[in-house]
Short mmCIF file of C-alpha atoms in Angstrom, two decimals:
data_model
loop_
_atom_site.label_atom_id
_atom_site.label_comp_id
_atom_site.label_asym_id
_atom_site.label_seq_id
_atom_site.Cartn_x
_atom_site.Cartn_y
_atom_site.Cartn_z
CA MET A 179 156.66 -137.96 77.02
CA GLU A 180 154.44 -136.12 79.39
CA GLY A 181 151.80 -138.15 81.41
CA ARG A 182 148.18 -137.12 81.56
CA PRO A 183 147.25 -135.81 84.69
CA LYS A 184 143.44 -135.92 85.94
CA ASP A 185 142.95 -131.88 86.00
CA GLU A 186 143.90 -131.68 82.28
CA SER A 187 140.20 -130.92 81.49
CA GLU A 188 139.80 -128.18 84.12
CA LEU A 189 142.99 -126.88 82.94
CA PHE A 190 141.47 -126.40 79.44
CA SER A 191 138.10 -125.18 80.79
CA ARG A 192 140.04 -122.57 82.69
CA ALA A 193 142.18 -121.54 79.76
CA GLN A 194 139.09 -121.13 77.83
CA ARG A 195 137.57 -118.68 80.29
CA GLY A 196 140.66 -116.49 79.57
CA ASP A 197 142.92 -117.81 82.20
CA THR A 198 146.36 -117.35 80.87
CA ALA A 199 148.26 -119.07 83.85
CA ALA A 200 146.23 -122.21 83.31
CA TYR A 201 147.48 -121.83 79.64
CA GLU A 202 151.13 -121.45 80.49
CA GLU A 203 150.88 -124.78 82.40
CA ILE A 204 149.41 -126.51 79.19
CA VAL A 205 152.43 -125.25 77.10
CA GLN A 206 155.05 -126.16 80.02
CA ARG A 207 153.23 -130.01 79.59
CA TYR A 208 153.12 -130.26 75.95
CA GLN A 209 156.07 -128.28 74.86
CA LEU A 210 158.34 -131.35 74.87
CA VAL A 211 156.28 -133.54 72.53
CA ALA A 212 155.14 -130.21 70.35
CA PHE A 213 158.80 -129.32 69.87
CA ARG A 214 159.98 -132.72 68.91
CA THR A 215 157.11 -133.54 66.76
CA ALA A 216 157.80 -129.92 64.74
CA TYR A 217 161.52 -131.24 64.89
CA VAL A 218 160.54 -134.59 62.96
CA ILE A 219 158.57 -132.36 60.46
CA THR A 220 161.17 -129.58 60.02
CA GLY A 221 164.30 -131.32 60.68
CA SER A 222 165.92 -128.32 62.16
CA ALA A 223 165.74 -127.30 66.07
CA ALA A 224 165.37 -123.42 65.21
CA ASP A 225 162.57 -123.86 62.86
CA ALA A 226 160.72 -126.51 65.28
CA GLU A 227 161.14 -123.66 67.95
CA GLU A 228 159.45 -121.09 66.19
CA ALA A 229 156.63 -123.62 64.91
CA ALA A 230 155.95 -124.67 68.53
CA GLN A 231 155.69 -121.30 69.83
CA ASP A 232 153.23 -120.09 66.75
CA GLY A 233 151.43 -123.39 67.39
CA PHE A 234 150.94 -122.72 71.02
CA VAL A 235 149.93 -118.91 70.30
CA LYS A 236 147.33 -120.19 67.42
CA ALA A 237 145.85 -123.08 69.77
CA TYR A 238 145.45 -120.21 72.34
CA ARG A 239 143.41 -118.20 69.96
CA ALA A 240 141.47 -121.25 68.80
CA LEU A 241 140.73 -122.39 72.35
CA GLY A 242 136.91 -121.91 71.66
CA THR A 243 137.12 -124.83 69.29
CA PHE A 244 138.53 -127.20 71.70
CA ARG A 245 135.64 -129.52 72.73
CA SER A 246 135.26 -130.27 76.38
CA GLY A 247 136.24 -133.83 76.98
CA ALA A 248 138.36 -134.33 74.14
CA GLU A 249 141.92 -135.43 74.13
CA PRO A 250 144.27 -132.38 74.07
CA ARG A 251 147.37 -133.87 72.52
CA PRO A 252 145.85 -134.72 69.24
CA TRP A 253 144.27 -131.12 69.10
CA LEU A 254 147.45 -129.34 70.04
CA LEU A 255 150.11 -131.62 67.61
CA LYS A 256 147.38 -130.88 64.81
CA ILE A 257 148.09 -127.01 65.01
CA VAL A 258 151.80 -127.41 65.79
CA ALA A 259 152.19 -129.77 63.12
CA ASN A 260 150.32 -127.39 60.66
CA GLU A 261 152.65 -124.57 61.41
CA ALA A 262 155.65 -126.76 61.06
CA ARG A 263 154.53 -127.91 57.62
CA ASN A 264 153.81 -124.36 56.83
CA ARG A 265 157.12 -123.16 57.62
CA VAL A 266 158.82 -126.25 55.58
CA ARG A 267 156.60 -125.15 52.72
CA SER A 268 157.36 -121.18 52.96
CA ALA A 269 161.05 -121.97 53.22
CA GLY A 270 160.61 -124.15 49.88
CA ARG A 271 162.88 -127.01 51.20
CA ARG A 272 163.30 -129.41 54.15
CA HIS A 273 166.07 -130.04 56.32
CA HIS A 274 167.07 -133.42 56.29
CA LEU A 275 166.48 -134.93 59.47
CA GLU A 276 169.24 -137.22 60.90
CA LEU A 277 168.22 -138.74 64.06
CA ARG A 278 171.47 -139.79 66.37
CA LEU A 279 171.73 -142.32 69.14
CA ALA A 280 172.37 -140.28 72.55
CA GLU A 281 176.28 -140.65 73.37
CA ARG A 282 176.02 -143.27 75.80
CA PHE A 283 174.21 -145.82 73.58
CA ARG A 284 176.87 -145.24 70.79
CA PRO A 285 178.99 -148.23 69.72
CA GLY A 286 182.63 -148.26 71.24
CA ASP A 287 181.45 -146.62 74.54
CA ALA A 288 183.05 -148.14 77.68
CA ALA A 289 179.97 -148.55 79.73
CA PRO A 290 176.87 -150.19 78.38
CA SER A 291 173.24 -149.36 79.90
CA PRO A 292 172.45 -151.56 82.61
CA GLU A 293 169.05 -152.12 81.33
CA ALA A 294 168.92 -155.49 79.61
CA GLU A 295 166.38 -154.22 77.29
CA VAL A 296 168.46 -151.76 75.65
CA VAL A 297 169.45 -152.87 72.06
CA ALA A 298 172.90 -153.71 71.56
CA ALA A 299 174.73 -150.55 70.40
CA ASP A 300 175.77 -152.04 67.14
CA ASP A 301 172.16 -153.15 66.40
CA ALA A 302 170.66 -149.99 67.59
CA ARG A 303 172.93 -147.84 65.14
CA ARG A 304 171.97 -150.24 62.25
CA LEU A 305 168.19 -149.67 63.05
CA LEU A 306 168.53 -146.10 63.10
CA ASP A 307 170.92 -145.72 60.14
CA GLN A 308 167.91 -147.46 58.21
CA VAL A 309 165.35 -145.37 59.45
CA ASN A 310 167.07 -142.36 58.42
CA ALA A 311 167.63 -143.87 54.98
CA LEU A 312 163.89 -144.30 54.40
CA SER A 313 161.73 -142.19 52.27
CA GLU A 314 160.39 -139.25 53.91
CA GLU A 315 156.87 -140.66 54.24
CA ASP A 316 157.94 -143.65 55.43
CA ARG A 317 160.22 -142.18 58.06
CA LEU A 318 157.74 -139.70 59.33
CA VAL A 319 155.26 -142.44 60.15
CA ILE A 320 157.66 -144.59 61.80
CA THR A 321 159.37 -142.00 63.86
CA SER A 322 156.07 -140.44 64.69
CA ARG A 323 154.56 -143.62 65.74
CA TYR A 324 157.69 -145.22 67.64
CA LEU A 325 160.50 -142.84 68.15
CA LEU A 326 158.01 -140.13 69.57
CA GLU A 327 155.51 -142.51 70.54
CA LEU A 328 152.71 -140.97 69.78
CA SER A 329 149.37 -142.77 69.60
CA GLY A 330 147.69 -143.91 66.35
CA GLU A 331 145.55 -140.73 66.68
CA GLU A 332 148.09 -138.57 67.66
CA THR A 333 150.08 -139.83 64.81
CA ALA A 334 147.35 -139.07 62.44
CA ALA A 335 146.84 -135.19 63.90
CA ALA A 336 150.52 -134.66 63.66
CA LEU A 337 150.89 -135.86 59.78
CA GLY A 338 147.40 -134.54 58.84
CA ILE A 339 146.29 -137.75 57.60
CA PRO A 340 143.21 -140.31 58.88
CA GLU A 341 143.99 -142.63 61.40
CA GLY A 342 143.47 -145.55 58.78
CA THR A 343 146.09 -144.06 56.41
CA VAL A 344 148.41 -144.20 59.25
CA LYS A 345 148.04 -148.09 60.07
CA SER A 346 148.34 -148.79 56.31
CA ARG A 347 151.36 -146.34 55.52
CA LEU A 348 153.02 -147.61 58.77
CA SER A 349 152.24 -151.28 57.76
CA ARG A 350 154.11 -150.76 54.43
CA ALA A 351 156.91 -148.62 55.81
CA LEU A 352 157.68 -151.52 58.50
CA GLY A 353 157.62 -153.98 55.53
CA ARG A 354 160.25 -151.92 53.74
CA LEU A 355 162.16 -151.35 56.82
CA ARG A 356 162.38 -155.05 57.70
CA THR A 357 163.76 -155.68 53.67
CA THR A 358 166.50 -153.18 53.84
CA LEU A 359 167.65 -154.36 57.39
CA GLY A 360 167.61 -158.21 56.11
CA GLU A 361 169.73 -156.84 53.20
CA VAL A 362 171.90 -155.08 55.26
CA SER A 363 172.48 -158.15 57.23
CA ARG A 364 172.99 -160.52 54.54
CA ALA A 365 175.64 -157.96 52.98
CA MET B 18 154.74 -157.81 69.20
CA PRO B 19 156.95 -158.63 66.24
CA GLU B 20 160.48 -158.07 66.61
CA LEU B 21 161.24 -154.96 64.77
CA GLU B 22 158.55 -153.13 66.61
CA GLN B 23 160.16 -153.99 69.93
CA GLN B 24 163.21 -152.98 68.43
CA LEU B 25 161.93 -149.72 67.28
CA ASN B 26 160.19 -149.04 70.84
CA THR B 27 163.32 -149.68 72.77
CA LEU B 28 165.20 -147.29 70.32
CA ALA B 29 163.03 -144.56 71.30
CA ALA B 30 164.59 -144.27 74.63
CA GLN B 31 168.08 -143.87 72.88
CA ILE B 32 167.57 -141.09 70.64
CA GLU B 33 169.27 -138.01 71.09
CA TRP B 34 166.80 -135.23 70.74
CA PRO B 35 167.63 -131.75 70.54
CA ALA B 36 167.10 -130.00 73.95
CA THR B 37 163.66 -128.94 74.36
CA PRO B 38 163.50 -124.92 74.70
CA ASN B 39 161.04 -123.48 77.09
CA LEU B 40 158.16 -121.76 75.05
CA VAL B 41 156.36 -120.39 78.44
CA PRO B 42 158.01 -117.17 78.32
CA ALA B 43 157.42 -116.51 74.89
CA VAL B 44 153.96 -117.79 74.24
CA ARG B 45 153.11 -115.80 77.51
CA SER B 46 154.30 -112.47 76.11
CA ARG B 47 152.59 -113.01 72.88
CA ILE B 48 149.15 -114.14 74.27
CA THR B 49 149.00 -111.59 76.96
CA ALA B 50 150.39 -108.43 75.14
CA ARG B 51 150.01 -108.89 71.81
CA VAL B 52 152.06 -106.32 69.45
CA VAL B 53 150.47 -105.11 66.01
CA LEU B 54 153.34 -105.58 63.90
CA ARG B 55 152.10 -103.92 60.70
CA ALA B 56 150.71 -100.46 60.58
CA PRO B 57 146.97 -99.96 59.18
CA TRP B 58 146.86 -99.74 55.74
CA TYR B 59 145.94 -95.72 56.30
CA GLN B 60 148.96 -95.15 57.84
CA SER B 61 151.36 -95.55 54.97
CA ARG B 62 152.82 -93.07 53.34
CA TRP B 63 151.17 -93.91 50.06
CA ALA B 64 147.84 -93.62 51.83
CA LEU B 65 148.71 -90.53 53.15
CA ALA B 66 149.87 -89.09 50.02
CA ALA B 67 146.91 -90.15 48.13
CA ALA B 68 144.47 -88.94 51.02
CA ALA B 69 146.35 -85.16 50.45
CA LEU B 70 145.94 -85.55 46.91
CA VAL B 71 142.05 -86.46 47.12
CA ILE B 72 141.54 -83.63 49.62
CA ALA B 73 143.19 -81.39 47.17
CA LEU B 74 141.00 -82.26 44.38
CA ALA B 75 137.80 -82.31 46.63
CA ALA B 76 138.86 -78.34 47.51
CA LEU B 77 138.79 -77.66 43.78
CA VAL B 78 136.08 -79.14 42.68
CA ALA B 79 133.87 -77.80 45.82
CA TYR B 80 134.82 -74.33 44.85
CA GLN B 81 132.70 -73.29 41.83
CA PRO B 82 134.96 -71.35 39.64
CA SER B 83 137.69 -73.81 39.76
CA ARG B 84 135.20 -76.56 39.24
CA GLU B 85 133.88 -75.07 35.90
CA ALA B 86 137.78 -74.24 35.10
CA ILE B 87 138.50 -77.96 35.61
CA ALA B 88 135.54 -79.09 33.41
CA SER B 89 136.25 -76.69 30.65
CA TRP B 90 139.83 -77.71 30.75
CA ILE B 91 139.24 -81.52 30.35
CA ASN B 92 136.49 -80.37 27.66
CA VAL B 93 133.84 -82.22 28.69
CA HIS B 94 130.27 -81.00 30.41
CA VAL B 95 130.04 -82.54 33.89
CA LEU B 96 127.32 -81.98 36.27
CA PHE B 97 128.92 -81.85 39.72
CA GLN B 98 126.34 -82.96 42.37
CA ARG B 99 126.48 -82.88 45.83
CA VAL B 100 125.05 -85.95 47.38
CA HIS B 101 123.75 -85.96 50.81
CA VAL B 102 125.70 -88.94 52.43
CA ILE B 103 123.56 -90.41 55.03
CA PRO B 104 125.83 -90.52 58.24
CA THR B 105 126.29 -93.34 60.34
CA PRO B 106 124.80 -94.63 62.83
CA SER B 107 121.96 -92.07 62.42
CA PRO B 108 119.56 -91.08 61.06
CA LEU B 109 119.18 -94.42 58.93
CA PRO B 110 116.86 -95.24 56.11
CA PRO B 111 114.06 -97.58 56.58
CA GLY B 112 114.67 -101.33 55.96
CA PRO B 113 115.63 -104.57 58.23
CA LEU B 114 117.66 -103.53 61.11
CA GLY B 115 120.11 -106.23 60.45
CA GLN B 116 120.80 -104.48 56.94
CA ARG B 117 120.74 -100.92 58.09
CA LEU B 118 123.73 -101.85 60.60
CA GLY B 119 125.19 -104.34 58.65
CA LEU B 120 124.98 -107.16 61.31
CA GLY B 121 124.58 -110.12 58.75
CA ASN B 122 121.53 -112.64 58.39
CA GLN B 123 118.85 -112.49 60.88
CA THR B 124 118.41 -115.60 62.44
CA THR B 125 117.47 -117.28 66.07
CA LEU B 126 119.70 -117.46 69.11
CA SER B 127 119.42 -121.42 68.78
CA ASP B 128 120.74 -121.31 65.02
CA ALA B 129 123.11 -118.35 65.78
CA GLN B 130 124.71 -120.99 68.44
CA LYS B 131 124.59 -123.87 65.93
CA GLY B 132 126.42 -121.65 63.30
CA VAL B 133 129.45 -120.82 65.58
CA THR B 134 131.93 -122.92 67.68
CA TRP B 135 132.13 -120.97 70.52
CA HIS B 136 129.39 -120.71 73.53
CA VAL B 137 127.15 -117.64 72.59
CA VAL B 138 126.71 -115.71 75.92
CA VAL B 139 123.45 -113.83 76.79
CA PRO B 140 122.78 -111.11 79.29
CA SER B 141 119.99 -112.36 81.57
CA LYS B 142 119.69 -108.62 82.66
CA LEU B 143 118.36 -107.70 79.51
CA GLY B 144 115.91 -110.42 79.02
CA ASP B 145 115.51 -112.41 75.69
CA PRO B 146 116.79 -110.68 72.91
CA ASP B 147 114.54 -108.91 70.26
CA GLU B 148 116.63 -109.91 67.34
CA VAL B 149 119.46 -111.93 66.29
CA TYR B 150 121.84 -111.80 63.71
CA LEU B 151 124.86 -114.03 62.42
CA GLN B 152 127.59 -112.77 60.05
CA LEU B 153 130.03 -115.26 58.84
CA PRO B 154 133.25 -114.91 57.21
CA PRO B 155 134.04 -113.53 54.79
CA THR B 156 132.27 -110.35 55.77
CA GLY B 157 132.20 -111.55 59.53
CA SER B 158 135.15 -112.01 61.76
CA ALA B 159 137.05 -115.37 61.49
CA GLN B 160 134.64 -118.10 63.06
CA GLY B 161 131.61 -115.38 62.74
CA GLU B 162 130.11 -112.68 64.56
CA VAL B 163 126.83 -112.67 66.49
CA THR B 164 124.70 -109.65 67.39
CA LEU B 165 121.91 -109.62 69.98
CA VAL B 166 119.53 -106.77 69.60
CA TYR B 167 117.39 -105.28 72.56
CA SER B 168 115.06 -102.60 71.37
CA THR B 169 113.31 -100.90 73.99
CA ARG B 170 114.51 -101.45 77.62
CA PRO B 171 113.57 -99.34 80.98
CA ASP B 172 115.90 -96.91 81.73
CA ILE B 173 117.89 -97.10 78.63
CA LYS B 174 117.57 -94.58 76.17
CA VAL B 175 117.05 -95.57 72.42
CA ALA B 176 120.16 -94.58 70.59
CA GLY B 177 119.99 -92.34 67.56
CA GLU B 178 117.12 -93.16 65.22
CA THR B 179 117.97 -97.06 65.49
CA GLY B 180 115.19 -98.16 67.60
CA VAL B 181 117.81 -99.95 69.54
CA SER B 182 118.78 -99.56 73.38
CA VAL B 183 121.29 -102.06 73.52
CA LEU B 184 123.51 -103.89 70.84
CA VAL B 185 125.58 -107.26 72.50
CA THR B 186 128.13 -108.32 69.54
CA GLU B 187 130.27 -111.13 70.01
CA ALA B 188 133.38 -112.63 68.19
CA ARG B 189 136.61 -114.57 68.73
CA GLY B 190 139.52 -112.66 69.09
CA ALA B 191 141.68 -110.66 71.50
CA VAL B 192 141.90 -106.86 72.33
CA ASP B 193 144.91 -104.62 72.67
CA ARG B 194 144.04 -101.56 74.60
CA ASN B 195 147.60 -100.30 73.35
CA PHE B 196 146.36 -100.26 69.98
CA PHE B 197 142.79 -99.64 70.00
CA GLY B 198 143.31 -96.88 72.73
CA LYS B 199 145.18 -94.92 70.48
CA MET B 200 142.64 -94.57 67.55
CA LEU B 201 139.62 -93.58 69.61
CA GLY B 202 138.81 -89.77 68.95
CA PRO B 203 138.95 -86.72 71.13
CA GLY B 204 136.65 -86.62 74.18
CA THR B 205 136.76 -90.27 74.43
CA THR B 206 138.14 -92.12 77.51
CA VAL B 207 139.14 -96.00 78.26
CA GLU B 208 139.44 -97.55 81.38
CA GLU B 209 140.07 -101.10 82.33
CA VAL B 210 137.36 -102.99 84.21
CA THR B 211 137.08 -106.52 85.55
CA VAL B 212 133.88 -108.47 85.27
CA ALA B 213 133.54 -111.61 87.28
CA GLY B 214 137.44 -112.01 86.53
CA HIS B 215 137.14 -111.15 82.84
CA ARG B 216 139.38 -108.45 81.76
CA GLY B 217 137.30 -105.33 79.65
CA TYR B 218 137.47 -101.76 78.68
CA TRP B 219 134.92 -99.33 79.26
CA ILE B 220 134.67 -96.70 76.81
CA ALA B 221 133.16 -93.36 77.16
CA GLY B 222 132.19 -90.99 74.62
CA SER B 223 131.48 -91.34 71.09
CA PRO B 224 133.66 -94.04 69.75
CA HIS B 225 133.48 -94.98 66.19
CA ASP B 226 136.04 -97.39 65.50
CA PHE B 227 137.14 -100.83 66.97
CA TYR B 228 140.38 -102.90 66.27
CA PHE B 229 141.00 -106.51 67.30
CA THR B 230 142.80 -109.49 66.46
CA ASP B 231 140.54 -112.25 65.03
CA ALA B 232 140.58 -115.94 65.52
CA ASN B 233 142.73 -116.34 62.90
CA GLY B 234 145.20 -113.74 63.98
CA SER B 235 144.27 -111.22 61.54
CA PHE B 236 143.88 -107.59 62.05
CA ARG B 237 140.52 -106.26 61.91
CA SER B 238 138.56 -103.09 62.17
CA GLU B 239 134.81 -102.47 63.01
CA THR B 240 132.57 -99.54 63.45
CA PHE B 241 130.44 -99.20 66.52
CA ARG B 242 127.05 -99.45 65.27
CA LEU B 243 125.43 -97.27 67.83
CA ALA B 244 128.47 -94.77 68.49
CA THR B 245 127.69 -94.71 72.20
CA ASN B 246 129.40 -95.77 75.38
CA THR B 247 130.53 -99.17 75.05
CA LEU B 248 132.05 -101.98 77.25
CA ILE B 249 134.21 -104.46 75.58
CA LEU B 250 134.88 -107.69 77.54
CA ASP B 251 137.46 -110.63 76.80
CA PHE B 252 135.13 -113.30 77.83
CA GLY B 253 137.50 -116.39 77.49
CA GLY B 254 138.75 -115.56 73.96
CA THR B 255 135.43 -114.29 72.95
CA ILE B 256 135.10 -110.52 72.54
CA VAL B 257 131.95 -109.19 73.82
CA ARG B 258 130.96 -105.56 73.00
CA ILE B 259 128.11 -104.26 74.67
CA GLU B 260 127.07 -100.74 72.87
CA GLY B 261 124.44 -98.30 74.20
CA ASN B 262 123.30 -95.16 75.90
CA LEU B 263 124.38 -96.93 79.28
CA THR B 264 126.04 -95.44 82.46
CA LYS B 265 129.08 -97.60 83.40
CA ALA B 266 127.40 -99.07 86.30
CA GLN B 267 124.47 -100.26 83.71
CA ALA B 268 127.05 -102.07 81.34
CA LEU B 269 128.90 -103.70 84.24
CA GLU B 270 125.54 -104.88 85.46
CA ILE B 271 124.62 -106.52 82.14
CA ALA B 272 127.98 -107.83 81.42
CA ALA B 273 127.78 -109.59 85.14
CA SER B 274 124.59 -111.27 83.72
CA LEU B 275 126.15 -112.75 80.71
CA ARG B 276 125.76 -116.58 80.66
#
């Protein structure tokens, strides 16, 4: 995910003064996390692209509400995630999100990654299968926090819930995931 | 860190995400050249047909023989009375200025600032405003609208019978010259200007209506209160309108002093 360059607040200040080039740089920096967050919510790459685009346009118009010195990622993610949820609501259905392992990590691939930390291919597939099989609420919080690597504040903004709720929801979701993984390994 | 969380953290690097599209060109085109997708209501076929019907009926009612024929036909005794409609913006009835010009509630500059999320800019060239008004949704623009009223100022003629020399109105949003320029009447000209890096438009003549996209992205039209020369400035996402019997040089000087 993107880093947080020191001139971020300067970029936002310039954008707030109407500098569209500064805002384009903001879009460039945050489009990856915005698009993936929208993808996790909508389950569709096409919907995620539209939601992220609409979110960035709305964020531009709402730049006046951005407090100087505040963290930009939660602010932007909140707007983009709202767009994504609105899109799901208006469509009346959500595509089922089915996350996949990148090809080089799939079981049976000849050359395993050299990094020692990489979870063994079979274990990775088993874990991802169980994440995919979680309830929507559990899957959203685990995917946002661990697979999108959002902070607690960013997860709260993306899911539209208080940070305290993220913690309790995450704890329960991890508990259920542990249980199902235990059942699978015993079977 | 517990083992499961560690495994999930490691799994993050192994996920196959869809390729991230480059959103910059699309976002750029939407924020720099906003297109009005829906024609205003008065351009619809139904509205034009209704307007034609109203005009036809008004012509019949205005002409005394047909008026009496209509009254006789519908078998009622109706007194058609011509009502003197007070033209906007002047002359105006007595009463509080804000009410007369539809500016919202009178307040102080500091309270107006507390009522909105953006920084309210004030032109130092005109000194302190004589009155300040705040209009919040639903009647005001999304995120509210602040108006600074300047009564008499040297070298600026008071507009109409308003007792006002200059009005400075501020709201969050964006303007699209391609659209609002077409809505201005004959004899009114639009010229693009730049003030301290902020893009703006100098509208000379007697403009009456103004169209913009507010902070929610909703299309909005407003009436210029003074129907005088007007400078519109995009001040970092805040639309600042400076209305008054001003020369272009005076308006630009006032705009340059916005802080």
